[in-house]
C-alpha atoms as a PDB file:
ATOM      1  CA  SER A   1       9.323 -52.430  70.344  1.00  0.00           C
ATOM      2  CA  HIS A   2      10.993 -49.895  68.091  1.00  0.00           C
ATOM      3  CA  LEU A   3      11.931 -49.409  64.458  1.00  0.00           C
ATOM      4  CA  PRO A   4      15.258 -50.768  63.163  1.00  0.00           C
ATOM      5  CA  GLY A   5      18.340 -48.776  64.051  1.00  0.00           C
ATOM      6  CA  LEU A   6      16.909 -46.374  66.612  1.00  0.00           C
ATOM      7  CA  GLU A   7      15.414 -47.243  69.985  1.00  0.00           C
ATOM      8  CA  PHE A   8      12.852 -45.174  71.841  1.00  0.00           C
ATOM      9  CA  PRO A   9      14.474 -42.551  74.107  1.00  0.00           C
ATOM     10  CA  ALA A  10      15.337 -43.887  77.552  1.00  0.00           C
ATOM     11  CA  ASP A  11      12.906 -41.505  79.269  1.00  0.00           C
ATOM     12  CA  TYR A  12       9.885 -42.784  77.305  1.00  0.00           C
ATOM     13  CA  PRO A  13       7.251 -44.549  79.448  1.00  0.00           C
ATOM     14  CA  THR A  14       6.349 -48.233  79.069  1.00  0.00           C
ATOM     15  CA  TYR A  15       3.152 -47.291  77.250  1.00  0.00           C
ATOM     16  CA  VAL A  16       4.125 -44.566  74.802  1.00  0.00           C
ATOM     17  CA  PRO A  17       1.385 -41.950  74.173  1.00  0.00           C
ATOM     18  CA  ARG A  18       0.472 -40.852  70.663  1.00  0.00           C
ATOM     19  CA  GLN A  19       2.385 -37.566  70.652  1.00  0.00           C
ATOM     20  CA  LYS A  20       5.553 -39.293  71.837  1.00  0.00           C
ATOM     21  CA  VAL A  21       5.225 -41.827  69.014  1.00  0.00           C
ATOM     22  CA  VAL A  22       4.862 -38.965  66.512  1.00  0.00           C
ATOM     23  CA  GLU A  23       7.986 -37.312  67.926  1.00  0.00           C
ATOM     24  CA  TYR A  24       9.848 -40.617  67.657  1.00  0.00           C
ATOM     25  CA  PHE A  25       8.855 -41.024  63.985  1.00  0.00           C
ATOM     26  CA  GLU A  26       9.968 -37.467  63.215  1.00  0.00           C
ATOM     27  CA  ALA A  27      13.286 -38.059  64.973  1.00  0.00           C
ATOM     28  CA  TYR A  28      13.683 -41.328  63.065  1.00  0.00           C
ATOM     29  CA  ALA A  29      13.211 -39.550  59.729  1.00  0.00           C
ATOM     30  CA  ARG A  30      15.792 -36.915  60.684  1.00  0.00           C
ATOM     31  CA  HIS A  31      18.268 -39.504  61.949  1.00  0.00           C
ATOM     32  CA  PHE A  32      18.235 -41.482  58.687  1.00  0.00           C
ATOM     33  CA  ASP A  33      17.597 -38.475  56.422  1.00  0.00           C
ATOM     34  CA  ILE A  34      14.305 -39.944  55.195  1.00  0.00           C
ATOM     35  CA  ARG A  35      12.418 -37.414  53.065  1.00  0.00           C
ATOM     36  CA  PRO A  36       8.880 -38.581  52.298  1.00  0.00           C
ATOM     37  CA  ARG A  37       7.053 -37.153  49.292  1.00  0.00           C
ATOM     38  CA  PHE A  38       3.808 -36.130  50.944  1.00  0.00           C
ATOM     39  CA  ASN A  39       0.531 -35.805  49.012  1.00  0.00           C
ATOM     40  CA  GLU A  40       1.878 -38.148  46.327  1.00  0.00           C
ATOM     41  CA  THR A  41      -0.726 -40.893  45.995  1.00  0.00           C
ATOM     42  CA  VAL A  42       0.389 -44.119  44.314  1.00  0.00           C
ATOM     43  CA  VAL A  43      -2.300 -45.366  41.929  1.00  0.00           C
ATOM     44  CA  ALA A  44      -0.547 -48.300  40.253  1.00  0.00           C
ATOM     45  CA  ILE A  45       2.505 -50.529  40.579  1.00  0.00           C
ATOM     46  CA  GLU A  46       3.106 -52.527  37.407  1.00  0.00           C
ATOM     47  CA  LYS A  47       5.737 -54.940  36.186  1.00  0.00           C
ATOM     48  CA  THR A  48       7.905 -53.519  33.418  1.00  0.00           C
ATOM     49  CA  GLY A  49      10.922 -55.359  32.027  1.00  0.00           C
ATOM     50  CA  ASP A  50      13.226 -56.300  34.899  1.00  0.00           C
ATOM     51  CA  GLY A  51      11.679 -53.829  37.308  1.00  0.00           C
ATOM     52  CA  TRP A  52       8.548 -52.012  38.353  1.00  0.00           C
ATOM     53  CA  ALA A  53       6.770 -48.849  37.249  1.00  0.00           C
ATOM     54  CA  VAL A  54       5.216 -46.871  40.080  1.00  0.00           C
ATOM     55  CA  LYS A  55       2.581 -44.391  38.909  1.00  0.00           C
ATOM     56  CA  THR A  56       1.143 -41.565  41.008  1.00  0.00           C
ATOM     57  CA  ALA A  57      -2.039 -39.511  40.829  1.00  0.00           C
ATOM     58  CA  SER A  58      -0.031 -36.402  39.907  1.00  0.00           C
ATOM     59  CA  GLY A  59       1.315 -38.146  36.815  1.00  0.00           C
ATOM     60  CA  LYS A  60       4.814 -38.686  38.127  1.00  0.00           C
ATOM     61  CA  GLY A  61       6.395 -42.067  37.563  1.00  0.00           C
ATOM     62  CA  PHE A  62       9.232 -44.027  39.133  1.00  0.00           C
ATOM     63  CA  TYR A  63      11.014 -46.952  37.479  1.00  0.00           C
ATOM     64  CA  VAL A  64      12.831 -49.110  39.987  1.00  0.00           C
ATOM     65  CA  GLU A  65      14.142 -52.632  40.518  1.00  0.00           C
ATOM     66  CA  ASN A  66      12.619 -53.033  43.970  1.00  0.00           C
ATOM     67  CA  VAL A  67       9.447 -51.735  45.601  1.00  0.00           C
ATOM     68  CA  VAL A  68       8.828 -51.977  49.346  1.00  0.00           C
ATOM     69  CA  LEU A  69       5.167 -51.709  50.274  1.00  0.00           C
ATOM     70  CA  ALA A  70       4.624 -50.554  53.852  1.00  0.00           C
ATOM     71  CA  THR A  71       1.055 -49.257  53.613  1.00  0.00           C
ATOM     72  CA  GLY A  72      -0.028 -51.482  56.497  1.00  0.00           C
ATOM     73  CA  VAL A  73      -3.030 -53.571  57.429  1.00  0.00           C
ATOM     74  CA  ASN A  74      -5.068 -50.498  58.442  1.00  0.00           C
ATOM     75  CA  ARG A  75      -5.031 -48.552  55.168  1.00  0.00           C
ATOM     76  CA  VAL A  76      -8.738 -48.349  54.285  1.00  0.00           C
ATOM     77  CA  GLU A  77     -11.707 -48.171  56.642  1.00  0.00           C
ATOM     78  CA  ASN A  78     -14.051 -51.158  56.606  1.00  0.00           C
ATOM     79  CA  ILE A  79     -17.533 -49.627  56.530  1.00  0.00           C
ATOM     80  CA  PRO A  80     -20.338 -52.212  56.585  1.00  0.00           C
ATOM     81  CA  ARG A  81     -23.893 -51.383  55.533  1.00  0.00           C
ATOM     82  CA  TRP A  82     -27.201 -52.229  57.180  1.00  0.00           C
ATOM     83  CA  SER A  83     -30.757 -52.111  55.984  1.00  0.00           C
ATOM     84  CA  GLY A  84     -32.156 -48.623  56.537  1.00  0.00           C
ATOM     85  CA  ASP A  85     -28.871 -46.959  57.477  1.00  0.00           C
ATOM     86  CA  GLU A  86     -29.364 -44.303  54.788  1.00  0.00           C
ATOM     87  CA  SER A  87     -32.532 -43.115  56.571  1.00  0.00           C
ATOM     88  CA  PHE A  88     -30.885 -42.755  60.000  1.00  0.00           C
ATOM     89  CA  ARG A  89     -31.101 -39.116  61.120  1.00  0.00           C
ATOM     90  CA  GLY A  90     -28.219 -39.373  63.553  1.00  0.00           C
ATOM     91  CA  VAL A  91     -24.508 -39.400  62.778  1.00  0.00           C
ATOM     92  CA  ILE A  92     -22.728 -42.528  61.510  1.00  0.00           C
ATOM     93  CA  MET A  93     -18.942 -42.240  61.526  1.00  0.00           C
ATOM     94  CA  HIS A  94     -15.958 -44.568  61.378  1.00  0.00           C
ATOM     95  CA  SER A  95     -13.718 -44.678  64.444  1.00  0.00           C
ATOM     96  CA  ARG A  96     -10.877 -43.312  62.308  1.00  0.00           C
ATOM     97  CA  LYS A  97     -12.553 -39.897  62.575  1.00  0.00           C
ATOM     98  CA  TYR A  98     -12.887 -40.092  66.360  1.00  0.00           C
ATOM     99  CA  LYS A  99     -10.531 -37.612  68.033  1.00  0.00           C
ATOM    100  CA  ASN A 100     -11.855 -37.050  71.551  1.00  0.00           C
ATOM    101  CA  PRO A 101     -15.086 -37.497  73.551  1.00  0.00           C
ATOM    102  CA  LYS A 102     -16.029 -33.819  73.913  1.00  0.00           C
ATOM    103  CA  PRO A 103     -18.463 -33.606  70.940  1.00  0.00           C
ATOM    104  CA  PHE A 104     -20.426 -36.570  72.304  1.00  0.00           C
ATOM    105  CA  ALA A 105     -20.992 -35.438  75.893  1.00  0.00           C
ATOM    106  CA  GLY A 106     -24.684 -35.756  76.742  1.00  0.00           C
ATOM    107  CA  GLN A 107     -25.364 -37.920  73.697  1.00  0.00           C
ATOM    108  CA  LYS A 108     -26.536 -41.494  73.444  1.00  0.00           C
ATOM    109  CA  VAL A 109     -23.741 -43.199  71.512  1.00  0.00           C
ATOM    110  CA  LEU A 110     -23.500 -46.700  70.049  1.00  0.00           C
ATOM    111  CA  VAL A 111     -20.074 -48.153  69.302  1.00  0.00           C
ATOM    112  CA  ILE A 112     -20.269 -51.052  66.842  1.00  0.00           C
ATOM    113  CA  GLY A 113     -17.452 -53.560  67.203  1.00  0.00           C
ATOM    114  CA  MET A 114     -15.300 -54.545  70.149  1.00  0.00           C
ATOM    115  CA  GLY A 115     -11.745 -54.856  69.043  1.00  0.00           C
ATOM    116  CA  ASN A 116      -9.150 -52.719  70.787  1.00  0.00           C
ATOM    117  CA  THR A 117     -10.386 -49.560  69.080  1.00  0.00           C
ATOM    118  CA  GLY A 118     -14.035 -50.147  69.944  1.00  0.00           C
ATOM    119  CA  ALA A 119     -13.217 -51.025  73.543  1.00  0.00           C
ATOM    120  CA  GLU A 120     -11.102 -47.899  74.038  1.00  0.00           C
ATOM    121  CA  VAL A 121     -13.536 -45.542  72.284  1.00  0.00           C
ATOM    122  CA  ALA A 122     -16.389 -46.876  74.432  1.00  0.00           C
ATOM    123  CA  LEU A 123     -14.252 -46.435  77.551  1.00  0.00           C
ATOM    124  CA  ASP A 124     -13.336 -42.875  76.594  1.00  0.00           C
ATOM    125  CA  LEU A 125     -16.972 -41.962  75.937  1.00  0.00           C
ATOM    126  CA  SER A 126     -18.236 -43.552  79.145  1.00  0.00           C
ATOM    127  CA  LEU A 127     -15.757 -41.580  81.239  1.00  0.00           C
ATOM    128  CA  ASN A 128     -16.660 -38.262  79.620  1.00  0.00           C
ATOM    129  CA  GLY A 129     -20.383 -37.763  79.765  1.00  0.00           C
ATOM    130  CA  ALA A 130     -21.781 -39.930  76.973  1.00  0.00           C
ATOM    131  CA  GLU A 131     -24.437 -42.587  77.531  1.00  0.00           C
ATOM    132  CA  THR A 132     -22.436 -45.422  76.031  1.00  0.00           C
ATOM    133  CA  TYR A 133     -23.462 -48.675  74.393  1.00  0.00           C
ATOM    134  CA  ILE A 134     -21.378 -51.203  72.480  1.00  0.00           C
ATOM    135  CA  SER A 135     -22.699 -53.702  69.935  1.00  0.00           C
ATOM    136  CA  VAL A 136     -20.819 -56.998  69.880  1.00  0.00           C
ATOM    137  CA  ARG A 137     -21.491 -59.615  67.221  1.00  0.00           C
ATOM    138  CA  GLY A 138     -19.715 -62.635  68.689  1.00  0.00           C
ATOM    139  CA  PRO A 139     -17.400 -63.842  71.466  1.00  0.00           C
ATOM    140  CA  VAL A 140     -14.496 -61.532  72.288  1.00  0.00           C
ATOM    141  CA  SER A 141     -10.995 -62.445  73.438  1.00  0.00           C
ATOM    142  CA  ILE A 142      -9.969 -60.121  76.276  1.00  0.00           C
ATOM    143  CA  VAL A 143      -6.712 -59.989  78.231  1.00  0.00           C
ATOM    144  CA  PRO A 144      -5.492 -57.602  80.951  1.00  0.00           C
ATOM    145  CA  ARG A 145      -2.956 -54.982  79.900  1.00  0.00           C
ATOM    146  CA  ASP A 146      -0.608 -55.990  82.698  1.00  0.00           C
ATOM    147  CA  VAL A 147       0.060 -59.241  84.509  1.00  0.00           C
ATOM    148  CA  ASN A 148       1.708 -58.667  87.905  1.00  0.00           C
ATOM    149  CA  GLY A 149       2.978 -55.287  86.738  1.00  0.00           C
ATOM    150  CA  ARG A 150       4.421 -56.664  83.503  1.00  0.00           C
ATOM    151  CA  PRO A 151       2.987 -55.840  80.026  1.00  0.00           C
ATOM    152  CA  VAL A 152       0.882 -58.745  78.787  1.00  0.00           C
ATOM    153  CA  GLN A 153       2.789 -58.855  75.466  1.00  0.00           C
ATOM    154  CA  LEU A 154       6.048 -59.603  77.283  1.00  0.00           C
ATOM    155  CA  THR A 155       4.318 -62.242  79.389  1.00  0.00           C
ATOM    156  CA  ALA A 156       2.867 -63.835  76.247  1.00  0.00           C
ATOM    157  CA  ARG A 157       6.287 -63.917  74.580  1.00  0.00           C
ATOM    158  CA  ALA A 158       7.813 -65.603  77.601  1.00  0.00           C
ATOM    159  CA  MET A 159       5.015 -68.184  77.771  1.00  0.00           C
ATOM    160  CA  SER A 160       5.338 -68.943  74.049  1.00  0.00           C
ATOM    161  CA  LYS A 161       8.700 -70.569  74.856  1.00  0.00           C
ATOM    162  CA  LEU A 162       7.084 -73.071  77.216  1.00  0.00           C
ATOM    163  CA  PRO A 163       6.225 -76.621  76.074  1.00  0.00           C
ATOM    164  CA  PHE A 164       3.419 -76.776  73.498  1.00  0.00           C
ATOM    165  CA  GLY A 165       0.051 -75.904  75.021  1.00  0.00           C
ATOM    166  CA  LEU A 166       1.337 -75.012  78.488  1.00  0.00           C
ATOM    167  CA  GLY A 167       1.703 -71.294  77.841  1.00  0.00           C
ATOM    168  CA  ASP A 168      -1.762 -71.150  76.273  1.00  0.00           C
ATOM    169  CA  TRP A 169      -3.254 -72.914  79.298  1.00  0.00           C
ATOM    170  CA  ILE A 170      -1.557 -70.520  81.725  1.00  0.00           C
ATOM    171  CA  GLY A 171      -2.767 -67.542  79.679  1.00  0.00           C
ATOM    172  CA  THR A 172      -6.330 -68.844  79.791  1.00  0.00           C
ATOM    173  CA  GLN A 173      -6.183 -69.251  83.569  1.00  0.00           C
ATOM    174  CA  ILE A 174      -4.845 -65.710  84.006  1.00  0.00           C
ATOM    175  CA  ARG A 175      -7.672 -64.378  81.868  1.00  0.00           C
ATOM    176  CA  LYS A 176     -10.297 -66.260  83.880  1.00  0.00           C
ATOM    177  CA  ARG A 177      -8.915 -64.886  87.133  1.00  0.00           C
ATOM    178  CA  VAL A 178      -8.463 -61.274  86.053  1.00  0.00           C
ATOM    179  CA  ILE A 179     -11.266 -60.735  83.509  1.00  0.00           C
ATOM    180  CA  GLY A 180     -13.812 -63.232  84.813  1.00  0.00           C
ATOM    181  CA  ASP A 181     -17.166 -64.317  83.376  1.00  0.00           C
ATOM    182  CA  LEU A 182     -18.843 -61.442  81.521  1.00  0.00           C
ATOM    183  CA  SER A 183     -21.846 -63.355  80.181  1.00  0.00           C
ATOM    184  CA  LYS A 184     -24.234 -61.795  82.707  1.00  0.00           C
ATOM    185  CA  TYR A 185     -23.350 -58.418  81.207  1.00  0.00           C
ATOM    186  CA  GLY A 186     -24.216 -59.645  77.712  1.00  0.00           C
ATOM    187  CA  LEU A 187     -20.631 -60.235  76.638  1.00  0.00           C
ATOM    188  CA  LYS A 188     -19.418 -63.688  75.686  1.00  0.00           C
ATOM    189  CA  THR A 189     -15.688 -64.315  75.891  1.00  0.00           C
ATOM    190  CA  ASP A 190     -13.920 -66.462  73.316  1.00  0.00           C
ATOM    191  CA  PRO A 191     -12.661 -69.684  74.949  1.00  0.00           C
ATOM    192  CA  THR A 192      -9.792 -69.946  72.455  1.00  0.00           C
ATOM    193  CA  PRO A 193      -6.419 -69.065  74.033  1.00  0.00           C
ATOM    194  CA  PRO A 194      -5.520 -65.533  72.860  1.00  0.00           C
ATOM    195  CA  THR A 195      -2.203 -66.550  71.288  1.00  0.00           C
ATOM    196  CA  VAL A 196      -3.875 -69.390  69.363  1.00  0.00           C
ATOM    197  CA  LEU A 197      -6.534 -66.985  68.084  1.00  0.00           C
ATOM    198  CA  LEU A 198      -3.831 -64.558  66.952  1.00  0.00           C
ATOM    199  CA  ARG A 199      -1.799 -67.225  65.159  1.00  0.00           C
ATOM    200  CA  LYS A 200      -4.801 -68.727  63.368  1.00  0.00           C
ATOM    201  CA  THR A 201      -6.911 -65.685  62.514  1.00  0.00           C
ATOM    202  CA  GLY A 202      -4.761 -62.582  62.964  1.00  0.00           C
ATOM    203  CA  LYS A 203      -7.276 -61.233  65.492  1.00  0.00           C
ATOM    204  CA  THR A 204      -5.519 -59.339  68.245  1.00  0.00           C
ATOM    205  CA  PRO A 205      -7.066 -59.857  71.693  1.00  0.00           C
ATOM    206  CA  VAL A 206      -8.654 -56.834  73.331  1.00  0.00           C
ATOM    207  CA  ILE A 207      -6.067 -55.494  75.764  1.00  0.00           C
ATOM    208  CA  ASP A 208      -8.247 -54.168  78.555  1.00  0.00           C
ATOM    209  CA  ILE A 209      -7.362 -50.788  80.052  1.00  0.00           C
ATOM    210  CA  GLY A 210     -10.621 -50.245  81.928  1.00  0.00           C
ATOM    211  CA  THR A 211     -13.480 -51.151  79.593  1.00  0.00           C
ATOM    212  CA  VAL A 212     -14.349 -54.320  81.512  1.00  0.00           C
ATOM    213  CA  ALA A 213     -14.666 -52.380  84.770  1.00  0.00           C
ATOM    214  CA  GLN A 214     -17.003 -49.886  83.091  1.00  0.00           C
ATOM    215  CA  ILE A 215     -19.128 -52.732  81.719  1.00  0.00           C
ATOM    216  CA  LYS A 216     -19.354 -54.320  85.165  1.00  0.00           C
ATOM    217  CA  ALA A 217     -20.277 -50.944  86.668  1.00  0.00           C
ATOM    218  CA  GLY A 218     -23.093 -50.485  84.157  1.00  0.00           C
ATOM    219  CA  LYS A 219     -21.405 -47.474  82.548  1.00  0.00           C
ATOM    220  CA  ILE A 220     -21.103 -49.293  79.214  1.00  0.00           C
ATOM    221  CA  ARG A 221     -24.068 -51.414  78.164  1.00  0.00           C
ATOM    222  CA  VAL A 222     -23.373 -54.371  75.868  1.00  0.00           C
ATOM    223  CA  LEU A 223     -25.856 -54.993  73.036  1.00  0.00           C
ATOM    224  CA  PRO A 224     -26.040 -57.786  70.441  1.00  0.00           C
ATOM    225  CA  GLU A 225     -25.452 -57.465  66.704  1.00  0.00           C
ATOM    226  CA  VAL A 226     -27.260 -54.706  64.806  1.00  0.00           C
ATOM    227  CA  LYS A 227     -30.119 -55.898  62.593  1.00  0.00           C
ATOM    228  CA  ARG A 228     -31.364 -52.716  60.925  1.00  0.00           C
ATOM    229  CA  PHE A 229     -31.549 -48.939  61.183  1.00  0.00           C
ATOM    230  CA  PHE A 230     -34.606 -46.711  61.345  1.00  0.00           C
ATOM    231  CA  ALA A 231     -34.830 -42.919  61.228  1.00  0.00           C
ATOM    232  CA  SER A 232     -34.098 -42.460  64.922  1.00  0.00           C
ATOM    233  CA  GLU A 233     -33.758 -46.002  66.250  1.00  0.00           C
ATOM    234  CA  ILE A 234     -31.647 -49.087  65.755  1.00  0.00           C
ATOM    235  CA  GLU A 235     -32.998 -52.612  65.995  1.00  0.00           C
ATOM    236  CA  PHE A 236     -30.812 -55.387  67.350  1.00  0.00           C
ATOM    237  CA  MET A 237     -30.848 -59.109  66.695  1.00  0.00           C
ATOM    238  CA  ASP A 238     -32.675 -59.780  69.962  1.00  0.00           C
ATOM    239  CA  GLY A 239     -35.565 -57.583  68.814  1.00  0.00           C
ATOM    240  CA  GLN A 240     -35.046 -54.556  71.041  1.00  0.00           C
ATOM    241  CA  LYS A 241     -35.019 -51.071  69.524  1.00  0.00           C
ATOM    242  CA  LEU A 242     -33.163 -48.104  70.979  1.00  0.00           C
ATOM    243  CA  PRO A 243     -32.667 -44.473  69.886  1.00  0.00           C
ATOM    244  CA  PHE A 244     -29.162 -43.088  69.339  1.00  0.00           C
ATOM    245  CA  ASP A 245     -27.619 -39.754  68.461  1.00  0.00           C
ATOM    246  CA  THR A 246     -24.343 -41.090  67.091  1.00  0.00           C
ATOM    247  CA  VAL A 247     -23.047 -44.428  65.844  1.00  0.00           C
ATOM    248  CA  ILE A 248     -19.288 -45.010  65.779  1.00  0.00           C
ATOM    249  CA  LEU A 249     -18.122 -47.863  63.563  1.00  0.00           C
ATOM    250  CA  ALA A 250     -15.180 -49.624  65.191  1.00  0.00           C
ATOM    251  CA  THR A 251     -15.340 -52.152  62.379  1.00  0.00           C
ATOM    252  CA  GLY A 252     -11.704 -52.307  61.423  1.00  0.00           C
ATOM    253  CA  TYR A 253      -9.697 -51.741  58.289  1.00  0.00           C
ATOM    254  CA  ARG A 254      -8.497 -53.484  55.158  1.00  0.00           C
ATOM    255  CA  ALA A 255      -5.061 -53.458  53.524  1.00  0.00           C
ATOM    256  CA  ARG A 256      -6.592 -53.376  50.007  1.00  0.00           C
ATOM    257  CA  LEU A 257      -3.273 -53.859  48.203  1.00  0.00           C
ATOM    258  CA  GLN A 258      -5.194 -54.848  45.076  1.00  0.00           C
ATOM    259  CA  ASP A 259      -6.233 -51.204  44.677  1.00  0.00           C
ATOM    260  CA  PHE A 260      -2.838 -50.363  43.209  1.00  0.00           C
ATOM    261  CA  VAL A 261      -0.991 -53.669  42.734  1.00  0.00           C
ATOM    262  CA  PRO A 262      -2.724 -55.820  40.104  1.00  0.00           C
ATOM    263  CA  ASP A 263      -2.651 -59.594  39.930  1.00  0.00           C
ATOM    264  CA  LEU A 264      -1.814 -60.472  43.527  1.00  0.00           C
ATOM    265  CA  GLU A 265      -4.092 -63.494  43.496  1.00  0.00           C
ATOM    266  CA  GLY A 266      -2.282 -66.397  45.097  1.00  0.00           C
ATOM    267  CA  PHE A 267       0.098 -64.161  47.024  1.00  0.00           C
ATOM    268  CA  LEU A 268      -2.468 -62.841  49.510  1.00  0.00           C
ATOM    269  CA  ASP A 269      -4.138 -64.862  52.252  1.00  0.00           C
ATOM    270  CA  LYS A 270      -7.883 -64.967  52.984  1.00  0.00           C
ATOM    271  CA  ASN A 271      -7.591 -61.695  54.917  1.00  0.00           C
ATOM    272  CA  GLY A 272      -5.992 -59.932  51.954  1.00  0.00           C
ATOM    273  CA  LEU A 273      -2.542 -59.858  53.559  1.00  0.00           C
ATOM    274  CA  PRO A 274       0.750 -60.985  51.958  1.00  0.00           C
ATOM    275  CA  LYS A 275       1.681 -64.526  52.907  1.00  0.00           C
ATOM    276  CA  GLN A 276       5.338 -63.530  53.207  1.00  0.00           C
ATOM    277  CA  PRO A 277       7.413 -60.331  53.112  1.00  0.00           C
ATOM    278  CA  VAL A 278       9.400 -61.292  50.002  1.00  0.00           C
ATOM    279  CA  GLY A 279       7.809 -61.553  46.576  1.00  0.00           C
ATOM    280  CA  THR A 280       8.981 -64.389  44.327  1.00  0.00           C
ATOM    281  CA  GLY A 281       8.249 -65.484  40.783  1.00  0.00           C
ATOM    282  CA  LYS A 282       6.137 -62.877  39.003  1.00  0.00           C
ATOM    283  CA  TRP A 283       6.256 -60.777  42.185  1.00  0.00           C
ATOM    284  CA  ASP A 284      10.070 -60.780  42.294  1.00  0.00           C
ATOM    285  CA  GLY A 285      11.215 -57.321  43.382  1.00  0.00           C
ATOM    286  CA  LEU A 286       8.133 -56.607  45.487  1.00  0.00           C
ATOM    287  CA  PHE A 287       8.592 -56.561  49.255  1.00  0.00           C
ATOM    288  CA  PHE A 288       6.030 -56.180  52.024  1.00  0.00           C
ATOM    289  CA  VAL A 289       6.770 -54.728  55.460  1.00  0.00           C
ATOM    290  CA  GLY A 290       4.387 -54.648  58.418  1.00  0.00           C
ATOM    291  CA  PHE A 291       1.646 -56.997  57.219  1.00  0.00           C
ATOM    292  CA  ASP A 292       2.259 -60.046  59.423  1.00  0.00           C
ATOM    293  CA  ASN A 293      -0.706 -59.714  61.752  1.00  0.00           C
ATOM    294  CA  TYR A 294      -0.359 -63.215  63.179  1.00  0.00           C
ATOM    295  CA  LYS A 295       2.549 -62.847  65.599  1.00  0.00           C
ATOM    296  CA  LEU A 296       3.026 -61.569  69.125  1.00  0.00           C
ATOM    297  CA  GLY A 297       4.735 -58.268  69.770  1.00  0.00           C
ATOM    298  CA  GLY A 298       2.756 -55.595  67.962  1.00  0.00           C
ATOM    299  CA  ILE A 299       3.247 -53.815  64.660  1.00  0.00           C
ATOM    300  CA  LEU A 300       6.614 -52.209  65.477  1.00  0.00           C
ATOM    301  CA  GLY A 301       8.060 -55.636  66.217  1.00  0.00           C
ATOM    302  CA  THR A 302       6.670 -56.930  62.923  1.00  0.00           C
ATOM    303  CA  ILE A 303       8.179 -53.999  61.025  1.00  0.00           C
ATOM    304  CA  TYR A 304      11.524 -54.578  62.740  1.00  0.00           C
ATOM    305  CA  ASN A 305      11.647 -58.246  61.738  1.00  0.00           C
ATOM    306  CA  ASP A 306      10.299 -57.731  58.215  1.00  0.00           C
ATOM    307  CA  SER A 307      12.797 -54.941  57.559  1.00  0.00           C
ATOM    308  CA  ALA A 308      15.732 -57.222  58.348  1.00  0.00           C
ATOM    309  CA  THR A 309      14.387 -59.912  56.002  1.00  0.00           C
ATOM    310  CA  VAL A 310      13.680 -57.462  53.177  1.00  0.00           C
ATOM    311  CA  THR A 311      17.051 -55.725  53.491  1.00  0.00           C
ATOM    312  CA  GLN A 312      18.857 -59.063  53.343  1.00  0.00           C
ATOM    313  CA  HIS A 313      17.040 -60.083  50.154  1.00  0.00           C
ATOM    314  CA  ILE A 314      17.574 -56.737  48.410  1.00  0.00           C
ATOM    315  CA  ARG A 315      21.289 -56.855  49.190  1.00  0.00           C
ATOM    316  CA  ALA A 316      21.454 -60.410  47.881  1.00  0.00           C
ATOM    317  CA  ARG A 317      19.723 -59.325  44.642  1.00  0.00           C
ATOM    318  CA  GLN A 318      22.143 -56.445  44.182  1.00  0.00           C
ATOM    319  CA  THR A 319      25.145 -58.693  44.837  1.00  0.00           C
ATOM    320  CA  ALA A 320      23.895 -61.271  42.345  1.00  0.00           C
ATOM    321  CA  GLU A 321      23.289 -58.619  39.669  1.00  0.00           C
ATOM    322  CA  SER A 322      26.705 -56.989  40.154  1.00  0.00           C
ATOM    323  CA  SER A 323      28.474 -60.324  39.778  1.00  0.00           C
ATOM    324  CA  VAL A 324      26.906 -61.042  36.376  1.00  0.00           C
END
């Protein structure tokens, strides 16, 4: 996975750490002379004549024929509410604000949500001195990070080329063998093949890097869905109440394109994501990169593919206009 036109350096590891990704993005911007306008918040994108007016919070405006939106599926934190949460005397924070486990050492911490973020935050806390719990609402799809030394994403891509259903069956058998039955630890696993779940719902399977082992070792305790908050306790759907110092919401994000692009009804799917990267009809001239959350390969692969599609359409528009 890499962005179009510039691969990761050859000495980068298979699993690229955060700082290396940052360095790659900075090198990418230098390579293509990309100069972002930082601290320039877009507040509205509106149709005007044959193009689009882009308005910013500072009052600046841009009038262009084409607009590429690449704000991503993780733009705005999803912060659910529970009865009594305003009276809770502990800390409630979204996982976006989580930086490292040091502030939570010695605390009793509840992570709500077990996607990849929740699983990794819980793992990090459990390895660094926090008494760690994770609240899980429903069945979770979990896969190992590696299969016989090979990244699971590459294995999934290879199996997707097998006859219909065969790759999904093999993937399910691998998961059963490596992950096993977690029900006795309070965690139900989703029986749906991970690739089917991704294609149908956009839910990425939890790629396990050690969380399952910590759950099995009793270092992370799995709890059911939260029912309500009290001043110093939280009640769960099974009736038990437990005290916590900190609650970390690993409850995901929303794209929320409607915040600055009006009248997208019909173009977005039920998850609020564009149905395709190229706008047509009244959305002609709008393009969307990095929103296809339903395919294998991760976000960089999605950006790579979307960029090629968008570039092709913009060139075609320019060619058509110049020939008139």
